[in-house]
Short mmCIF file of C-alpha atoms and ligand atoms in Angstrom, two decimals:
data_model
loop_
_atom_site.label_atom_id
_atom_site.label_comp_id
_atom_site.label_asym_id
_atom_site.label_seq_id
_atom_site.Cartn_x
_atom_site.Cartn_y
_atom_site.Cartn_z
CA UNK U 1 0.00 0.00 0.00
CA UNK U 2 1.21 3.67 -0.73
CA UNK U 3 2.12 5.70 2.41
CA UNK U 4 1.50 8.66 0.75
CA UNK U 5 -0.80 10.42 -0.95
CA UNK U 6 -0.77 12.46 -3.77
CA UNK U 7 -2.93 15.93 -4.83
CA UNK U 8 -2.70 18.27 -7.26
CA UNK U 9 -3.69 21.50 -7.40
CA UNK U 10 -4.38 23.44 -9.68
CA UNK U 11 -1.47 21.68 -12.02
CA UNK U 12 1.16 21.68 -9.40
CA UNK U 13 1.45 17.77 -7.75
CA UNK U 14 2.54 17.70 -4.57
CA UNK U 15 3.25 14.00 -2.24
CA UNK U 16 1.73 13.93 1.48
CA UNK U 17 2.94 11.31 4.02
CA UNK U 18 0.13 8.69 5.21
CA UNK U 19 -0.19 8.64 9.25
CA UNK U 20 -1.41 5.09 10.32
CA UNK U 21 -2.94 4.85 13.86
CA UNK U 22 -2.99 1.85 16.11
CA UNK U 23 -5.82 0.79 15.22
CA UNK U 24 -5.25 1.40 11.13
CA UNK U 25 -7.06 4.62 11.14
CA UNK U 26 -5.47 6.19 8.16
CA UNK U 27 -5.11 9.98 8.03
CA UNK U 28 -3.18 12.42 5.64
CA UNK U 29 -0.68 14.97 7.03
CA UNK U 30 -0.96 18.05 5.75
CA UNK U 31 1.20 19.81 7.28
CA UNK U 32 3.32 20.65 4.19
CA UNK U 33 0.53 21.28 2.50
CA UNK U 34 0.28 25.00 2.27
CA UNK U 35 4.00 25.75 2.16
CA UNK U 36 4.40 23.55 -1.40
CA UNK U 37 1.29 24.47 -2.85
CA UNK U 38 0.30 27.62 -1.30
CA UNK U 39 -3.92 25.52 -0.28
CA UNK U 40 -5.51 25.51 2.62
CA UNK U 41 -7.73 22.55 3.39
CA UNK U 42 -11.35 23.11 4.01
CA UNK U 43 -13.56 21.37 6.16
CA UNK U 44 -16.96 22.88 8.49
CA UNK U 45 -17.63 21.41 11.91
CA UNK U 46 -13.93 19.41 10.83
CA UNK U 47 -16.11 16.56 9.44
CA UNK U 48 -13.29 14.88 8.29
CA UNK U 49 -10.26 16.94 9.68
CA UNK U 50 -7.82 14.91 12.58
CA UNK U 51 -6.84 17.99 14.77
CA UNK U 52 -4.23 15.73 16.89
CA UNK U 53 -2.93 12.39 17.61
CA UNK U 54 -3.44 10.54 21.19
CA UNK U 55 -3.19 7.62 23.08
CA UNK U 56 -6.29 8.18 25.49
CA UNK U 57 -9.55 7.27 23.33
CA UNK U 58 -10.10 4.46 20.56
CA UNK U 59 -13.53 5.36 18.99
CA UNK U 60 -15.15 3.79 15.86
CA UNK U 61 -18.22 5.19 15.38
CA UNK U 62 -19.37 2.35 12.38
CA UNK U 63 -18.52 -0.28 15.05
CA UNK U 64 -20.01 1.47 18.05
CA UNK U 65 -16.45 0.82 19.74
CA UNK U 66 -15.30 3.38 22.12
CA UNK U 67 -12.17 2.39 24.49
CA UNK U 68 -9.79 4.19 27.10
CA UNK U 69 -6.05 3.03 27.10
CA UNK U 70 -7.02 -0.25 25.17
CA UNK U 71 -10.20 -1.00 27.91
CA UNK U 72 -13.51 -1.15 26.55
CA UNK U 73 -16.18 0.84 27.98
CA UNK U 74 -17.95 -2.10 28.67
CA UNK U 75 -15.46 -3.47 30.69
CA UNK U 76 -14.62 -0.20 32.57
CA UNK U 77 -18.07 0.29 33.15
CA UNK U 78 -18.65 -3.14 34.71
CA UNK U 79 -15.46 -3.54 36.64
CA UNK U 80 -14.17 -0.29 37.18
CA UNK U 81 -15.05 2.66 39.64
CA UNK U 82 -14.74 6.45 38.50
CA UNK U 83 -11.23 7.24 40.29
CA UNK U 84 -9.87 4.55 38.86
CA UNK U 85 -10.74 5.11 35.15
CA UNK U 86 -10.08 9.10 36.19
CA UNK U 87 -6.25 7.51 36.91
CA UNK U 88 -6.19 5.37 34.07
CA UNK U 89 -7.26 8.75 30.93
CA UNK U 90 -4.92 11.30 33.05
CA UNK U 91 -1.75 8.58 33.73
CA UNK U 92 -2.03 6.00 31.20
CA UNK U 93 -2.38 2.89 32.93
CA UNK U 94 -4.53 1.66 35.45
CA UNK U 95 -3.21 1.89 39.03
CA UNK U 96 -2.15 -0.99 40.96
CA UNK U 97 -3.81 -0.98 44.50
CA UNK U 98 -0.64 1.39 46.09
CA UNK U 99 -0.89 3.75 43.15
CA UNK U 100 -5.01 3.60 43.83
CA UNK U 101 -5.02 4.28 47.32
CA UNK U 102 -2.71 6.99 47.02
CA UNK U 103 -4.66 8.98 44.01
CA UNK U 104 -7.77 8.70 46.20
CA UNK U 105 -6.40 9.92 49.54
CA UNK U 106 -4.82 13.44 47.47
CA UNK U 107 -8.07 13.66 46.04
CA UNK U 108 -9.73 13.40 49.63
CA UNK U 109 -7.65 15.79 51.17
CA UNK U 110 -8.72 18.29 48.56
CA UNK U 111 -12.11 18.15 48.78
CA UNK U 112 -13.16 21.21 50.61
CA UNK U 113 -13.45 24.85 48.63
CA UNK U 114 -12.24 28.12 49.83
CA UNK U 115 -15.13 29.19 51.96
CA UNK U 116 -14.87 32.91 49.87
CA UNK U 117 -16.26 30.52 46.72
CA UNK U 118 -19.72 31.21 48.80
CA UNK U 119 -19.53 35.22 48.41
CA UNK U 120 -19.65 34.42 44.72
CA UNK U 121 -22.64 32.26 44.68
CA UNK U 122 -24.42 35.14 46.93
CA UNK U 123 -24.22 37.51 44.09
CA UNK U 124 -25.69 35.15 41.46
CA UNK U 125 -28.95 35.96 40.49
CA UNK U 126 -31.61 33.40 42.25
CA UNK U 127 -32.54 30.85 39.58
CA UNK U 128 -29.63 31.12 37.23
CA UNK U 129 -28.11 27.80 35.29
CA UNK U 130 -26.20 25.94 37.30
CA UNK U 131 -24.21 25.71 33.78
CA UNK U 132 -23.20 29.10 33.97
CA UNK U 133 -22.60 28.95 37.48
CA UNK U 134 -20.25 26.27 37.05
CA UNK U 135 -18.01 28.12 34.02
CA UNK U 136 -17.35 30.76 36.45
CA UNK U 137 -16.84 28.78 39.81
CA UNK U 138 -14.17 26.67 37.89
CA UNK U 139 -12.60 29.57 36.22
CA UNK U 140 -12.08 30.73 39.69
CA UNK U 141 -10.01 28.44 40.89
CA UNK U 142 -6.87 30.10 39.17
CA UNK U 143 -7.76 32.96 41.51
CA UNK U 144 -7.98 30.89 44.59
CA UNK U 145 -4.48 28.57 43.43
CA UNK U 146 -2.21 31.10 41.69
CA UNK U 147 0.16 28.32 41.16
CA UNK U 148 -2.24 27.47 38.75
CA UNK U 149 -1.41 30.14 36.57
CA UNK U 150 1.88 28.94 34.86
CA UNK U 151 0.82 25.29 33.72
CA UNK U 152 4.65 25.23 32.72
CA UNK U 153 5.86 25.12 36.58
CA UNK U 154 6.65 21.55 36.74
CA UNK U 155 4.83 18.13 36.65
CA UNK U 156 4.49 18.43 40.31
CA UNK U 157 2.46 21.65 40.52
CA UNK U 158 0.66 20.45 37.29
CA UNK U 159 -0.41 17.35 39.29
CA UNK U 160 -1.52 19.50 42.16
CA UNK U 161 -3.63 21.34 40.18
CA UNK U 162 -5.13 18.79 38.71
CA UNK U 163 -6.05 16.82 41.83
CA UNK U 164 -7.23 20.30 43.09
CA UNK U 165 -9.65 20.04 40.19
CA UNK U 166 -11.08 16.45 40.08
CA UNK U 167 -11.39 16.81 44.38
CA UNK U 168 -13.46 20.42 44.48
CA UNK U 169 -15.63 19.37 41.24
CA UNK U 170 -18.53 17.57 43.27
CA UNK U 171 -18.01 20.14 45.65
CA UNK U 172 -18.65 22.59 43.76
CA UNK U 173 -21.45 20.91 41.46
CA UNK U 174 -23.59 20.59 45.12
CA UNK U 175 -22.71 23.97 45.90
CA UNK U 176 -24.32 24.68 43.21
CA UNK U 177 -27.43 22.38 44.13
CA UNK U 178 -27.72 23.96 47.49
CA UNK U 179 -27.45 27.51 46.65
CA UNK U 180 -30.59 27.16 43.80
CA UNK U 181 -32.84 26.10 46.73
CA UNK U 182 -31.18 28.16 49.35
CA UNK U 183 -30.25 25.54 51.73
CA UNK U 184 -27.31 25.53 53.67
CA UNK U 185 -24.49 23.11 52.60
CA UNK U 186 -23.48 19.75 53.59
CA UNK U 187 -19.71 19.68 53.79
CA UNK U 188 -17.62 17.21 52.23
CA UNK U 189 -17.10 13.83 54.17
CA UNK U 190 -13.94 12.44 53.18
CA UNK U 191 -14.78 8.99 54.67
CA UNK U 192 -17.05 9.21 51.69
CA UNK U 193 -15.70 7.79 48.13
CA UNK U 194 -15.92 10.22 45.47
CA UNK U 195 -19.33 9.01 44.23
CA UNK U 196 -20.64 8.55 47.70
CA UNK U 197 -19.69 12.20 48.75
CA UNK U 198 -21.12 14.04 45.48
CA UNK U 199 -24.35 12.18 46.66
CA UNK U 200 -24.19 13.44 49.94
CA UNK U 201 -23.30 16.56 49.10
CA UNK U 202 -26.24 17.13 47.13
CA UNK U 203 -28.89 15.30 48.71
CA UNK U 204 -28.18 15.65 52.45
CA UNK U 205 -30.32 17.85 54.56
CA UNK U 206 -28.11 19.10 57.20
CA UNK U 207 -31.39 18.35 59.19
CA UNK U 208 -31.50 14.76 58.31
CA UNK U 209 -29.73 11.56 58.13
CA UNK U 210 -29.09 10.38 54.63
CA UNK U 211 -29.22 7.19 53.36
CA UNK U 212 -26.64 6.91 50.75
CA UNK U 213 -28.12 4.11 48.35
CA UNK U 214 -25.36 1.91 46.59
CA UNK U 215 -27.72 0.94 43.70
CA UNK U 216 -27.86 4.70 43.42
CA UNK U 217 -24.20 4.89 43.79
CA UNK U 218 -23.60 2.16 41.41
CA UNK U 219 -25.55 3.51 38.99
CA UNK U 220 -24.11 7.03 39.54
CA UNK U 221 -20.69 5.39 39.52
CA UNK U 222 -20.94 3.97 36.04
CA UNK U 223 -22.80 7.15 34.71
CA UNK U 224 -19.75 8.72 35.09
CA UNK U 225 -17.24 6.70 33.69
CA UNK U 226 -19.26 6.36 30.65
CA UNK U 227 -19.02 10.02 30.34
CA UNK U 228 -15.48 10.23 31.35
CA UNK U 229 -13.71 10.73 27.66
CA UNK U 230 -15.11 10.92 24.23
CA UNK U 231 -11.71 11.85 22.25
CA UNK U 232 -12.26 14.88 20.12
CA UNK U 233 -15.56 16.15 20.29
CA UNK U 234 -16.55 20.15 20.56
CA UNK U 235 -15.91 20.36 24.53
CA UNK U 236 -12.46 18.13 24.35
CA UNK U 237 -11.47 20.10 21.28
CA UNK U 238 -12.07 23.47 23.11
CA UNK U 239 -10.21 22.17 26.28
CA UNK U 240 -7.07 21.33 24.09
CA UNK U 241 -7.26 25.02 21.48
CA UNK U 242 -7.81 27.19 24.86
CA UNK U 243 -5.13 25.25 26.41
CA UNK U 244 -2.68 25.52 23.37
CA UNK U 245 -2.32 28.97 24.44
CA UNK U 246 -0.91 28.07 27.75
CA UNK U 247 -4.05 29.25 29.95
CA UNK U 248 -4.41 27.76 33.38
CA UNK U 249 -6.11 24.29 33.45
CA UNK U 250 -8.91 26.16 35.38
CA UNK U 251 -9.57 28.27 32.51
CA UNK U 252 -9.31 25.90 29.76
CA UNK U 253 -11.51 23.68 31.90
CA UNK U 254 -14.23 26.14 32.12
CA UNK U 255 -14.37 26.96 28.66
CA UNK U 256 -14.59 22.89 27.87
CA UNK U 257 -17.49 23.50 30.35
CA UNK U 258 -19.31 26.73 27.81
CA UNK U 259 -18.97 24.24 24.97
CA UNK U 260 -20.39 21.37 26.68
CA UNK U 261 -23.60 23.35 27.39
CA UNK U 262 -25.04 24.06 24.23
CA UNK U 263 -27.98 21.49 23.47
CA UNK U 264 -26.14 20.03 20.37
CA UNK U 265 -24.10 18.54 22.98
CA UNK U 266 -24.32 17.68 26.67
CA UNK U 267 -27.33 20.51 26.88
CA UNK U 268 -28.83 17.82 24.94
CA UNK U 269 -29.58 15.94 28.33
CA UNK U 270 -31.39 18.55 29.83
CA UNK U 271 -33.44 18.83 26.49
CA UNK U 272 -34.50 15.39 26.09
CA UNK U 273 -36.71 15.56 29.12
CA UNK U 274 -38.14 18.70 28.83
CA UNK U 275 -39.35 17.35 24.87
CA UNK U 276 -40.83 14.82 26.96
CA UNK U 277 -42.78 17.00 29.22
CA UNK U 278 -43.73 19.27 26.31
CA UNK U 279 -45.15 15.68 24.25
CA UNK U 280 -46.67 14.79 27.53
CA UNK U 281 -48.06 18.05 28.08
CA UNK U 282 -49.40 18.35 24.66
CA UNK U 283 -51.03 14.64 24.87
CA UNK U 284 -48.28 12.28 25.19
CA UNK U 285 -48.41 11.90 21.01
CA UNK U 286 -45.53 10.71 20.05
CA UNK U 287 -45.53 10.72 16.41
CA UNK U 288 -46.76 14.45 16.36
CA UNK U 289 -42.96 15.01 17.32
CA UNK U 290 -41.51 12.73 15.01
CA UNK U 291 -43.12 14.41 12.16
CA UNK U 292 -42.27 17.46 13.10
CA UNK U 293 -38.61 15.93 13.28
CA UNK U 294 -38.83 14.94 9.85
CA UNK U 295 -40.43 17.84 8.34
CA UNK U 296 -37.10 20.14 6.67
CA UNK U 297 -39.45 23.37 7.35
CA UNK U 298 -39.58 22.91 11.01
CA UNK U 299 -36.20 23.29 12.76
CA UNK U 300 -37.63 21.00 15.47
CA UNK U 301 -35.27 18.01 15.82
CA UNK U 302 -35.30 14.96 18.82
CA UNK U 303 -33.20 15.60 21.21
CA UNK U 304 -31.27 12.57 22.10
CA UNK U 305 -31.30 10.89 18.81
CA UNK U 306 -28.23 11.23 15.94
CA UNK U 307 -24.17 11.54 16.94
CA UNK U 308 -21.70 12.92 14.87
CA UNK U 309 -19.28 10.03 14.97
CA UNK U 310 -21.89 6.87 16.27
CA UNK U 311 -23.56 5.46 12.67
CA UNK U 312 -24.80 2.05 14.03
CA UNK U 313 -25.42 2.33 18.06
CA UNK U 314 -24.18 5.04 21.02
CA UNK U 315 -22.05 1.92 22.82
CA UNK U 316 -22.57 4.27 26.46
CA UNK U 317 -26.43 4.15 25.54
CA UNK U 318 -26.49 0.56 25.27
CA UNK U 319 -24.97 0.29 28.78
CA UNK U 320 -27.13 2.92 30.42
CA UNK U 321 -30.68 1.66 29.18
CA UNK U 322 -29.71 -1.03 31.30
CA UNK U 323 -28.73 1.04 34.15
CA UNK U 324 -32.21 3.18 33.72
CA UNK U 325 -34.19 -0.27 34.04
CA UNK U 326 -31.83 -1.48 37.40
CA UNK U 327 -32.94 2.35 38.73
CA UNK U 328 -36.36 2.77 37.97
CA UNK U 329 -36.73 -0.73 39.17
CA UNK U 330 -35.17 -0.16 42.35
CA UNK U 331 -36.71 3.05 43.37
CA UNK U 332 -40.23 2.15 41.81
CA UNK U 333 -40.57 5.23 39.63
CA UNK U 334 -43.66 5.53 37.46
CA UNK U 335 -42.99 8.39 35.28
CA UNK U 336 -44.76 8.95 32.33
CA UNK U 337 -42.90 10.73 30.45
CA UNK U 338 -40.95 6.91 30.58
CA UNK U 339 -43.59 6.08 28.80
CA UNK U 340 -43.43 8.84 25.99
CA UNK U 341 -39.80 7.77 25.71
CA UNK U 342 -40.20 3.99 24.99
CA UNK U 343 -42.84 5.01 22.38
CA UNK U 344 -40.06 7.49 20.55
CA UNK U 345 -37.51 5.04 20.61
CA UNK U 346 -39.50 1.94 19.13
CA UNK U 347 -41.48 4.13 16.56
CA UNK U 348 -37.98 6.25 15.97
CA UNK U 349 -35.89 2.48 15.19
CA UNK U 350 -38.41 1.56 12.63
CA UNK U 351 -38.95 4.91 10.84
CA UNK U 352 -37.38 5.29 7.59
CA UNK U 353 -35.97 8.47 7.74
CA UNK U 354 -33.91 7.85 10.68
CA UNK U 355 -33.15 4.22 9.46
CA UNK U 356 -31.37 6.37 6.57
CA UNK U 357 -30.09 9.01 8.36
CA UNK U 358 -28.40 6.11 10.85
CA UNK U 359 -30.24 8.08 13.68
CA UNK U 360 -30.75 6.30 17.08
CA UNK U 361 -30.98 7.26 20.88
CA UNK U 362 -27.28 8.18 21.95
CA UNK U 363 -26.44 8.56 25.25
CA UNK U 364 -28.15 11.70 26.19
CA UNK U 365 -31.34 10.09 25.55
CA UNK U 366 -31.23 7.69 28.66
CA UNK U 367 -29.10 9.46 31.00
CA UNK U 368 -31.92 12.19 31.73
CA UNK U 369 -34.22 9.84 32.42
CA UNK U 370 -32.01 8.06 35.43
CA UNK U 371 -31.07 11.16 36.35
CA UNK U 372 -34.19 12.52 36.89
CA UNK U 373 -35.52 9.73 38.64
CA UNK U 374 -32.39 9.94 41.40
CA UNK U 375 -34.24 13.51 42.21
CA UNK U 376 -32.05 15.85 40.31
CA UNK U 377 -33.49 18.70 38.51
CA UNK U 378 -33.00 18.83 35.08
CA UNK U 379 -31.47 22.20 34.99
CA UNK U 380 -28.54 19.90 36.77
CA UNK U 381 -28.64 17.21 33.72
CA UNK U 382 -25.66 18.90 31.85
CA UNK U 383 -23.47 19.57 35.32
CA UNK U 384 -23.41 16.23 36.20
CA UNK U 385 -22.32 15.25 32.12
CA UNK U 386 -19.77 17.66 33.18
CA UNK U 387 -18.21 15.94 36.09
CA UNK U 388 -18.42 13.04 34.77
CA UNK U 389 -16.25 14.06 31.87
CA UNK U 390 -13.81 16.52 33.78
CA UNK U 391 -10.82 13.66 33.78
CA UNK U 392 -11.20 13.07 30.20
CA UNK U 393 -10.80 16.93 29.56
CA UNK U 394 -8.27 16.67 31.76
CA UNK U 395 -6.37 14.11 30.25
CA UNK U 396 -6.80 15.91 26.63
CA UNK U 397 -5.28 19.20 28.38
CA UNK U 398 -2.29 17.03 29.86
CA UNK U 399 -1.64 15.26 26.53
CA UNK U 400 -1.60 18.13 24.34
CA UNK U 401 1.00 20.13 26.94
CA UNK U 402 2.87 17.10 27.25
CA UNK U 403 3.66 16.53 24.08
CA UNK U 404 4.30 20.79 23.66
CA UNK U 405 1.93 20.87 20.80
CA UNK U 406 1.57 24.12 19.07
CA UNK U 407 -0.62 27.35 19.67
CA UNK U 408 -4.01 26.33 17.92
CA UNK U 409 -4.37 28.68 14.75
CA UNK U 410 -7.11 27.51 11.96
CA UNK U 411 -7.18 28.65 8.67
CA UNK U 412 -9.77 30.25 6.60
CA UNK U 413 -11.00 30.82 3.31
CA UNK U 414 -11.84 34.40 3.07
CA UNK U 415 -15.34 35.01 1.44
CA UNK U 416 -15.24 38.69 1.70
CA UNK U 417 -14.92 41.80 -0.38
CA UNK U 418 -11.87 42.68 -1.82
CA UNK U 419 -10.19 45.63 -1.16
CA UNK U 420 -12.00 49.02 -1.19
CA UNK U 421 -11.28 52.78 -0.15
CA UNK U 422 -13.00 54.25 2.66
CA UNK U 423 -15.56 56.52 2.07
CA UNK U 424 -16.48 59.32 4.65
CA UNK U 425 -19.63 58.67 6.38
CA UNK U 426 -21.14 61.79 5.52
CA UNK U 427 -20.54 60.27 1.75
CA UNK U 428 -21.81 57.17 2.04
N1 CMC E 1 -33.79 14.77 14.75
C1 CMC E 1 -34.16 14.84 13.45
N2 CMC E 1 -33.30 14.84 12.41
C2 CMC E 1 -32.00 14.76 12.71
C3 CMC E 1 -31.53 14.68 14.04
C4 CMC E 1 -32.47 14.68 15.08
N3 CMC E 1 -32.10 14.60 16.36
N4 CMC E 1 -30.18 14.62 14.04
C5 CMC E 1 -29.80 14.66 12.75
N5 CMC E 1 -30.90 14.76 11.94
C6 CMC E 1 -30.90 14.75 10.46
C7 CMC E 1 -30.48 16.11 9.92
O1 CMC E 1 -31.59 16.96 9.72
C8 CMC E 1 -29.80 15.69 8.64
O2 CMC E 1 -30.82 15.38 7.71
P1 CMC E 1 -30.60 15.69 6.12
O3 CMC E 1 -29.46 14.81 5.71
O4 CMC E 1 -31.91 15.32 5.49
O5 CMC E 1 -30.27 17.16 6.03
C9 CMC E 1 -29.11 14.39 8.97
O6 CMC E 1 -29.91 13.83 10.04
C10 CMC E 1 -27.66 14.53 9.44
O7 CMC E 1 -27.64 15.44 10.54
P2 CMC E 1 -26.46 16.47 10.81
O8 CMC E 1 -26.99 17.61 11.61
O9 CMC E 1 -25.74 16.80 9.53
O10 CMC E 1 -25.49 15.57 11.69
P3 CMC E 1 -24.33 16.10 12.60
O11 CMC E 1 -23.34 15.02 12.67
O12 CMC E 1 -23.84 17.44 12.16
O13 CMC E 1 -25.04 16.33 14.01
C11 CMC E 1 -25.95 15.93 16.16
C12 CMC E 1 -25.00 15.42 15.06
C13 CMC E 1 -25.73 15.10 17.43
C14 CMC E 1 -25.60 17.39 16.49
C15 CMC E 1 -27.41 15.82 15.66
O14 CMC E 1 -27.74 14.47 15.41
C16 CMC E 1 -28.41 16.43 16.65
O15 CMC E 1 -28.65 17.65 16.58
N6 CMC E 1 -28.99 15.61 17.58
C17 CMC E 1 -29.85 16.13 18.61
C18 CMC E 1 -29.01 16.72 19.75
C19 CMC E 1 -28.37 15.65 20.59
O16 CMC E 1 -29.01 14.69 21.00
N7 CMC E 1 -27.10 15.88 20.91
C20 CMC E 1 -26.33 14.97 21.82
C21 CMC E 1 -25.26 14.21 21.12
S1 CMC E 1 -24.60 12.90 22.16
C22 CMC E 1 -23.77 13.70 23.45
C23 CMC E 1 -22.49 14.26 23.03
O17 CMC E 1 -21.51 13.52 22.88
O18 CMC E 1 -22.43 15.49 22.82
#
């Protein structure tokens, strides 16, 4: 087989060297490309455009394979707990019992936030998004860690940050829980695991005792590792183009965070259920809302259904249907927007037009539903996507200063007019 390939432009030929993945993706590098034939490449919503190598994520979307390190999801998801896989995206390997206990005693020790984090969540406005809530309160970490602020200061105070990070996220995310409702907050309790303590965190009434439910926990548990990475999707890609200009991880992390939010991606949790309230509310017709999917004049689309990269099945879905069945189950929920939702999916899997399209439920679709039923509010649905992927951000962040990868800097094709004099505006 040729490793390379050849183009020519406009009459000039020029040869481009193959890159061959571990897994035999095959990709062309172009990075030659413009000083021997003076092209750009062009490619919207980079469709088919690599933006880096990495070892972290194995996804093929015809397959519905996704895998960290070599693991498959499946396997992590079964066997594994959060920290663990969290250890295994940001280090490489999996950590032997030494390396575990270690990671998750730092990460204890840094649970608790500056208590001045609180004057910032008195000056929100009651009944903001917790989304926007959270972009700032991680952004203000550099302020709180200075040490942050040079993420060239040595794999030591990179790893401290970092740990910083992962331990004050659930912190943080109940903070946020609390301060919607107005009640006071529970404190971390670092005999807690990190699943265990987000729970308590956010459910506790300081009032109360709190039964911390490991079926909950379980299925909490695997929520989040099947959230944890997802290679180069919009938020992963912002982490890694912020971070190429050598801002804090705090920074880069919250603007992963603003590009997670928008309902093409994990906002798409939060809108799943509330299309189910609005079928519900509207009569609970289900096919109402699929034609209005279908129909090109009406920019209604499901939310849940399609994925940019998945063209056969959303592997993560597959795992959490099961994991919404084991929950609803356990805590007897009869919700009937449930309902609504298996009537989508089984009319939705038999339609033709998303039979063509190779539309089917992806992972949003399920993971409101569970997480409703645990008692969050949905305004919460896209947080909790967020700390659930926060190591695999991570990890992109580490990679790409790791391996000292360059300032990111796109291209363009410029569509504009060509040059003009300026006219005085009293001329005009
Ligand atoms: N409902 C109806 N039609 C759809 C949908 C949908 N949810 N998704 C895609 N289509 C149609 C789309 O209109 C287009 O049709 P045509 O070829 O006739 O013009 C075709 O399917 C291809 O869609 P696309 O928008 O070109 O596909 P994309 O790869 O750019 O977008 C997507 C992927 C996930 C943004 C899109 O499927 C979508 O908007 N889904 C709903 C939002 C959602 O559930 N997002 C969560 C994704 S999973 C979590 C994550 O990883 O972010």
């Amino acid at each position: 087989m040729s490793e390379t390939a050849k183009i020519n432009i406009q009459g000039k030929e020029t040869e481009l060297p193959l890159i061959v993945g571990s897994e035999h993706e095959v990709g062309i590098d172009i990075s030659k490309l413009r000083a021997e034939t003076g092209a750009v490449t062009l490619d919207f919503g980079y469709k088919n455009t690599g933006s880096t190598s990495s070892n972290i994520t194995y996804l093929d979307g015809e397959a519905g394979i996704l895998r960290h390190r070599g693991y498959s999801i499946e396997e992590l998801a079964e066997k594994a707990d959060f920290l663990e896989v969290a250890y295994l995206l940001i280090n490489g390997e999996l950590p032997n019992e030494e390396e575990y206990q270690k990671w998750d005693t730092e990460i204890r020790r840094h649970t608790l936030v500056n208590g001045d984090i609180q004057n910032i969540f008195d000056a929100w406005p009651t009944g903001s998004h917790p989304m926007g809530q959270l972009i700032a309160m991680i952004s203000s970490l550099s302020s709180f860690y200075p040490e942050s602020l040079d993420p060239n200061s040595g794999d030591e105070a990179r790893m401290r940050t970092i740990t910083r990070l992962l331990a004050k996220m659930p912190t943080i995310c109940a903070m946020i829980s609390k301060n919607r409702i107005g009640h006071p907050l529970v404190y971390p309790q670092n005999s807690l695991n990190y699943v265990e303590n987000y729970l308590n965190m956010t459910f506790k009434h300081v009032t109360e005792d709190y039964h911390i439910d490991p079926v909950l926990v379980n299925a909490m548990n695997k929520l989040m590792i099947l959230h944890a990475d997802h290679e180069q999707n919009c938020s992963a890609s912002t982490v890694r183009l912020v971070g190429s200009s050598h801002a804090n991880l705090y920074a880069s992390i919250s603007a992963g965070i603003a590009a997670l939010w928008g309902p093409l991606h994990g906002g798409a949790n939060q809108k799943v259920i509330e299309m189910l309230e609005a079928i519900h509310a509207d009569g609970g017709d289900a096919q109402k809302y699929i034609d209005k999917a279908k129909d090109k004049s009406d920019p209604f689309r499901l939310m849940g259904f399609g994925h940019r990269v998945y063209k056969n099945f959303d592997p993560r879905a597959k795992i959490i249907k099961k994991s919404a069945d084991e929950v609803l189950a356990k805590l007897g929920v009869n919700d009937p927007t449930l309902e609504i939702a298996k009537k989508l999916e089984e009319a939705v899997l038999s339609d033709p037009y998303f039979i063509e399209r190779k539309l089917f439920p992806n992972v949003d679709f399920y993971s409101g539903i569970i997480y409703r039923a645990m008692g969050f509010p949905v305004e919460m649905f896209t947080v909790l996507f967020a700390l659930g992927r926060l190591p695999g951000w991570i990890a992109q962040w580490k990679e790409m200063m790791e391996d000292k990868q360059p300032i990111g800097r796109p291209r363009q094709i410029y569509t504009g007019p060509v040059t003009r004099s300026f006219v005085p505006r009293s001329a005009r």
